[in-house]
Amino acid sequence: MVIVFALVALAVLALVAALHLYVWRRLVRDTTRPRGVARRSGTALFVAAPVLMIAALVAERSGAPFWLQRALAWPGFLWMALALYLLLATVVTEPVRVWAGRRARRATREAVLAGLGAVPVPSAERAGVADDAPVSAAEPSGRAEGASLSPAPAGPSAGADGTSSSEAPQASALAASALSRRVFVSRVAGGTAAAVALGTTGWGTYGVLRGPRVKRLTVPLARLPRSAHGFRIAVVSDIHLGPVLGRDFARTVVGTINSTQPDMIAVVGDLVDGSVKNLGPAAAPLAGLESRLGTYFVTGNHEYFSGAAQWLDEVRTLGMRPLENARTELPYFDLAGVNDLQGESEGHGPDFRKALGDRDPSRACVLMAHQPVQIHQAVHYSVDLQLSGHTHGGQLWPGNLVAEAANPTVAGLDRYGDTQLYVSRGAGAWGPPTRVWAPSDITVIELASRQA
């Protein structure tokens, strides 16, 4: 297993290096002068930035000192997003470069031919050869057999070497012009790619740091009593407090949730990326969450990377109630929660039978389960509504294509048989604090009774 992991890691590193080399060639080598300041600076960036990116990932996963994680996270993770969009923008502009390269090569060939055609071929009497003797354009015929020729008449039509003083410089100018056009097109394409990548990354980062927006949705439940019509659940997932998103971000999330005045709050996993020791102070503002029936919590996969047992104790001190394969009977419906699938690695995986096996089937049931793939078991146990997160909606386009391949639903409301599944895009971000075409959200679900 260790050998397989090492081979996979080497393959990934080789792919990352190859992609960075490709972008460097297009954005740095093709647009700058050899040994110039711009060339050296660009090369240094394309060496240092991917090293910081890999170091940030390793530091977070290995539990490095938190100060080191924070120092590496901002530049390393931001480069991860920027490199993605530099690559995509460079690929999009590739046809322009190919066209410019072909034009430059064609112009160069024409210039070479024009330069060769500019070499004069003297008459047989002046060259000392027969009229039908072959003459090589590359051989100065004026010096055949060592003969000394009389100089050509001075004038604008002849140069000192016997070539045309107007046609030869014209050929050189054509070649230089072709090269200049090629460099110009490379610089325009590279500048456009860099500007688009920087703008996209900046816009996506601002969207995360600004905080999640509130999304409202009405979901009818067949077994919900009339008295529960209009019951509001604030659903928040994937906050991902860590070396980038910290205490201030937690305050923003709390303020946004409280402003909706929900009846209940559901925190659907991936609260943190780090230990209680490092992130306890960052999570402290979550104690200020307010709702009529309280805040409930289930684990996500990242809790099991961060010390799930310690975080379950911590969220209790913050006033949340963890549902560890458990169920509680609220006044109008049953609320259940199951552990994340990652918990199986520690012997604490999801147990649907324990959470749902003995419930009253006449009551509506809402299930909190971090990963959307758990919907199939929820259908088996006749759950009315499952609340999930995990996907981030893809987070960085075109990541949604990968998310769609791995999850039954990437974002929004969907139906599987008699069970509805709602997947939140999440409030925060993992890795780069950046989202592109997958905006963060806190969703207020208003339950509707069909008896109303």
PDB file of N, CA and C in Angstrom, residues 51-96:
ATOM      1  N   VAL A  51       5.705  25.071  -5.017  1.00  0.00           N
ATOM      2  CA  VAL A  51       6.316  24.497  -3.813  1.00  0.00           C
ATOM      3  C   VAL A  51       5.525  24.916  -2.573  1.00  0.00           C
ATOM      4  N   LEU A  52       5.128  26.201  -2.516  1.00  0.00           N
ATOM      5  CA  LEU A  52       4.306  26.676  -1.399  1.00  0.00           C
ATOM      6  C   LEU A  52       2.946  25.982  -1.379  1.00  0.00           C
ATOM      7  N   MET A  53       2.367  25.745  -2.542  1.00  0.00           N
ATOM      8  CA  MET A  53       1.075  25.075  -2.629  1.00  0.00           C
ATOM      9  C   MET A  53       1.144  23.664  -2.037  1.00  0.00           C
ATOM     10  N   ILE A  54       2.147  22.915  -2.441  1.00  0.00           N
ATOM     11  CA  ILE A  54       2.302  21.549  -1.922  1.00  0.00           C
ATOM     12  C   ILE A  54       2.632  21.583  -0.436  1.00  0.00           C
ATOM     13  N   ALA A  55       3.470  22.535  -0.036  1.00  0.00           N
ATOM     14  CA  ALA A  55       3.823  22.652   1.382  1.00  0.00           C
ATOM     15  C   ALA A  55       2.598  22.970   2.231  1.00  0.00           C
ATOM     16  N   ALA A  56       1.695  23.823   1.730  1.00  0.00           N
ATOM     17  CA  ALA A  56       0.479  24.158   2.478  1.00  0.00           C
ATOM     18  C   ALA A  56      -0.394  22.925   2.683  1.00  0.00           C
ATOM     19  N   LEU A  57      -0.538  22.108   1.641  1.00  0.00           N
ATOM     20  CA  LEU A  57      -1.335  20.876   1.759  1.00  0.00           C
ATOM     21  C   LEU A  57      -0.713  19.912   2.760  1.00  0.00           C
ATOM     22  N   VAL A  58       0.589  19.732   2.655  1.00  0.00           N
ATOM     23  CA  VAL A  58       1.274  18.799   3.555  1.00  0.00           C
ATOM     24  C   VAL A  58       1.210  19.297   4.994  1.00  0.00           C
ATOM     25  N   ALA A  59       1.394  20.602   5.196  1.00  0.00           N
ATOM     26  CA  ALA A  59       1.371  21.159   6.553  1.00  0.00           C
ATOM     27  C   ALA A  59       0.011  20.964   7.206  1.00  0.00           C
ATOM     28  N   GLU A  60      -1.073  21.167   6.454  1.00  0.00           N
ATOM     29  CA  GLU A  60      -2.402  21.003   7.025  1.00  0.00           C
ATOM     30  C   GLU A  60      -2.699  19.553   7.372  1.00  0.00           C
ATOM     31  N   ARG A  61      -2.348  18.657   6.456  1.00  0.00           N
ATOM     32  CA  ARG A  61      -2.645  17.237   6.678  1.00  0.00           C
ATOM     33  C   ARG A  61      -1.754  16.599   7.740  1.00  0.00           C
ATOM     34  N   SER A  62      -0.534  17.110   7.894  1.00  0.00           N
ATOM     35  CA  SER A  62       0.405  16.491   8.833  1.00  0.00           C
ATOM     36  C   SER A  62       0.316  17.082  10.231  1.00  0.00           C
ATOM     37  N   GLY A  63      -0.518  18.113  10.410  1.00  0.00           N
ATOM     38  CA  GLY A  63      -0.636  18.723  11.732  1.00  0.00           C
ATOM     39  C   GLY A  63       0.593  19.523  12.119  1.00  0.00           C
ATOM     40  N   ALA A  64       1.182  20.213  11.166  1.00  0.00           N
ATOM     41  CA  ALA A  64       2.345  21.062  11.448  1.00  0.00           C
ATOM     42  C   ALA A  64       1.956  22.183  12.417  1.00  0.00           C
ATOM     43  N   PRO A  65       2.916  22.825  13.038  1.00  0.00           N
ATOM     44  CA  PRO A  65       2.588  23.953  13.929  1.00  0.00           C
ATOM     45  C   PRO A  65       1.642  24.934  13.233  1.00  0.00           C
ATOM     46  N   PHE A  66       0.664  25.423  13.997  1.00  0.00           N
ATOM     47  CA  PHE A  66      -0.401  26.207  13.384  1.00  0.00           C
ATOM     48  C   PHE A  66       0.124  27.495  12.761  1.00  0.00           C
ATOM     49  N   TRP A  67       1.146  28.094  13.356  1.00  0.00           N
ATOM     50  CA  TRP A  67       1.711  29.317  12.775  1.00  0.00           C
ATOM     51  C   TRP A  67       2.278  29.034  11.385  1.00  0.00           C
ATOM     52  N   LEU A  68       2.848  27.831  11.218  1.00  0.00           N
ATOM     53  CA  LEU A  68       3.404  27.461   9.922  1.00  0.00           C
ATOM     54  C   LEU A  68       2.281  27.204   8.912  1.00  0.00           C
ATOM     55  N   GLN A  69       1.212  26.547   9.375  1.00  0.00           N
ATOM     56  CA  GLN A  69       0.064  26.327   8.497  1.00  0.00           C
ATOM     57  C   GLN A  69      -0.496  27.658   7.991  1.00  0.00           C
ATOM     58  N   ARG A  70      -0.621  28.618   8.885  1.00  0.00           N
ATOM     59  CA  ARG A  70      -1.175  29.916   8.485  1.00  0.00           C
ATOM     60  C   ARG A  70      -0.241  30.651   7.528  1.00  0.00           C
ATOM     61  N   ALA A  71       1.067  30.536   7.781  1.00  0.00           N
ATOM     62  CA  ALA A  71       2.027  31.218   6.916  1.00  0.00           C
ATOM     63  C   ALA A  71       2.010  30.652   5.500  1.00  0.00           C
ATOM     64  N   LEU A  72       1.792  29.347   5.384  1.00  0.00           N
ATOM     65  CA  LEU A  72       1.812  28.697   4.072  1.00  0.00           C
ATOM     66  C   LEU A  72       0.460  28.734   3.378  1.00  0.00           C
ATOM     67  N   ALA A  73      -0.625  28.793   4.170  1.00  0.00           N
ATOM     68  CA  ALA A  73      -1.964  28.597   3.606  1.00  0.00           C
ATOM     69  C   ALA A  73      -2.355  29.691   2.618  1.00  0.00           C
ATOM     70  N   TRP A  74      -2.167  30.946   2.992  1.00  0.00           N
ATOM     71  CA  TRP A  74      -2.626  32.033   2.111  1.00  0.00           C
ATOM     72  C   TRP A  74      -1.940  31.996   0.754  1.00  0.00           C
ATOM     73  N   PRO A  75      -0.603  32.056   0.686  1.00  0.00           N
ATOM     74  CA  PRO A  75       0.018  32.033  -0.653  1.00  0.00           C
ATOM     75  C   PRO A  75      -0.153  30.694  -1.356  1.00  0.00           C
ATOM     76  N   GLY A  76      -0.034  29.595  -0.603  1.00  0.00           N
ATOM     77  CA  GLY A  76      -0.103  28.274  -1.227  1.00  0.00           C
ATOM     78  C   GLY A  76      -1.472  27.953  -1.789  1.00  0.00           C
ATOM     79  N   PHE A  77      -2.526  28.181  -1.000  1.00  0.00           N
ATOM     80  CA  PHE A  77      -3.872  27.843  -1.458  1.00  0.00           C
ATOM     81  C   PHE A  77      -4.385  28.830  -2.507  1.00  0.00           C
ATOM     82  N   LEU A  78      -4.022  30.113  -2.374  1.00  0.00           N
ATOM     83  CA  LEU A  78      -4.431  31.057  -3.408  1.00  0.00           C
ATOM     84  C   LEU A  78      -3.780  30.719  -4.743  1.00  0.00           C
ATOM     85  N   TRP A  79      -2.531  30.276  -4.705  1.00  0.00           N
ATOM     86  CA  TRP A  79      -1.875  29.873  -5.954  1.00  0.00           C
ATOM     87  C   TRP A  79      -2.592  28.659  -6.565  1.00  0.00           C
ATOM     88  N   MET A  80      -3.135  27.784  -5.734  1.00  0.00           N
ATOM     89  CA  MET A  80      -3.853  26.626  -6.256  1.00  0.00           C
ATOM     90  C   MET A  80      -4.999  27.075  -7.162  1.00  0.00           C
ATOM     91  N   ALA A  81      -5.757  28.061  -6.702  1.00  0.00           N
ATOM     92  CA  ALA A  81      -6.859  28.582  -7.517  1.00  0.00           C
ATOM     93  C   ALA A  81      -6.339  29.360  -8.714  1.00  0.00           C
ATOM     94  N   LEU A  82      -5.347  30.216  -8.494  1.00  0.00           N
ATOM     95  CA  LEU A  82      -4.816  31.028  -9.581  1.00  0.00           C
ATOM     96  C   LEU A  82      -4.193  30.157 -10.664  1.00  0.00           C
ATOM     97  N   ALA A  83      -3.458  29.127 -10.265  1.00  0.00           N
ATOM     98  CA  ALA A  83      -2.821  28.236 -11.246  1.00  0.00           C
ATOM     99  C   ALA A  83      -3.859  27.524 -12.097  1.00  0.00           C
ATOM    100  N   LEU A  84      -4.977  27.141 -11.478  1.00  0.00           N
ATOM    101  CA  LEU A  84      -6.036  26.487 -12.237  1.00  0.00           C
ATOM    102  C   LEU A  84      -6.544  27.393 -13.355  1.00  0.00           C
ATOM    103  N   TYR A  85      -6.805  28.652 -13.037  1.00  0.00           N
ATOM    104  CA  TYR A  85      -7.372  29.552 -14.035  1.00  0.00           C
ATOM    105  C   TYR A  85      -6.314  30.092 -14.994  1.00  0.00           C
ATOM    106  N   LEU A  86      -5.050  30.137 -14.573  1.00  0.00           N
ATOM    107  CA  LEU A  86      -3.981  30.424 -15.526  1.00  0.00           C
ATOM    108  C   LEU A  86      -3.902  29.314 -16.574  1.00  0.00           C
ATOM    109  N   LEU A  87      -4.016  28.082 -16.119  1.00  0.00           N
ATOM    110  CA  LEU A  87      -3.976  26.944 -17.039  1.00  0.00           C
ATOM    111  C   LEU A  87      -5.148  26.977 -18.009  1.00  0.00           C
ATOM    112  N   LEU A  88      -6.354  27.159 -17.481  1.00  0.00           N
ATOM    113  CA  LEU A  88      -7.541  27.168 -18.344  1.00  0.00           C
ATOM    114  C   LEU A  88      -7.490  28.322 -19.342  1.00  0.00           C
ATOM    115  N   ALA A  89      -7.111  29.512 -18.875  1.00  0.00           N
ATOM    116  CA  ALA A  89      -7.057  30.670 -19.769  1.00  0.00           C
ATOM    117  C   ALA A  89      -5.964  30.499 -20.821  1.00  0.00           C
ATOM    118  N   THR A  90      -4.851  29.888 -20.450  1.00  0.00           N
ATOM    119  CA  THR A  90      -3.777  29.640 -21.412  1.00  0.00           C
ATOM    120  C   THR A  90      -4.212  28.654 -22.482  1.00  0.00           C
ATOM    121  N   VAL A  91      -4.911  27.617 -22.072  1.00  0.00           N
ATOM    122  CA  VAL A  91      -5.407  26.633 -23.045  1.00  0.00           C
ATOM    123  C   VAL A  91      -6.396  27.288 -24.008  1.00  0.00           C
ATOM    124  N   VAL A  92      -7.253  28.163 -23.485  1.00  0.00           N
ATOM    125  CA  VAL A  92      -8.244  28.824 -24.334  1.00  0.00           C
ATOM    126  C   VAL A  92      -7.563  29.714 -25.372  1.00  0.00           C
ATOM    127  N   THR A  93      -6.461  30.366 -24.998  1.00  0.00           N
ATOM    128  CA  THR A  93      -5.773  31.259 -25.941  1.00  0.00           C
ATOM    129  C   THR A  93      -4.788  30.523 -26.839  1.00  0.00           C
ATOM    130  N   GLU A  94      -4.640  29.221 -26.669  1.00  0.00           N
ATOM    131  CA  GLU A  94      -3.679  28.458 -27.462  1.00  0.00           C
ATOM    132  C   GLU A  94      -3.934  28.551 -28.970  1.00  0.00           C
ATOM    133  N   PRO A  95      -5.179  28.486 -29.449  1.00  0.00           N
ATOM    134  CA  PRO A  95      -5.394  28.612 -30.899  1.00  0.00           C
ATOM    135  C   PRO A  95      -4.845  29.914 -31.483  1.00  0.00           C
ATOM    136  N   VAL A  96      -4.909  31.001 -30.719  1.00  0.00           N
ATOM    137  CA  VAL A  96      -4.367  32.270 -31.200  1.00  0.00           C
ATOM    138  C   VAL A  96      -2.855  32.167 -31.368  1.00  0.00           C
TER     139      VAL A  96
END
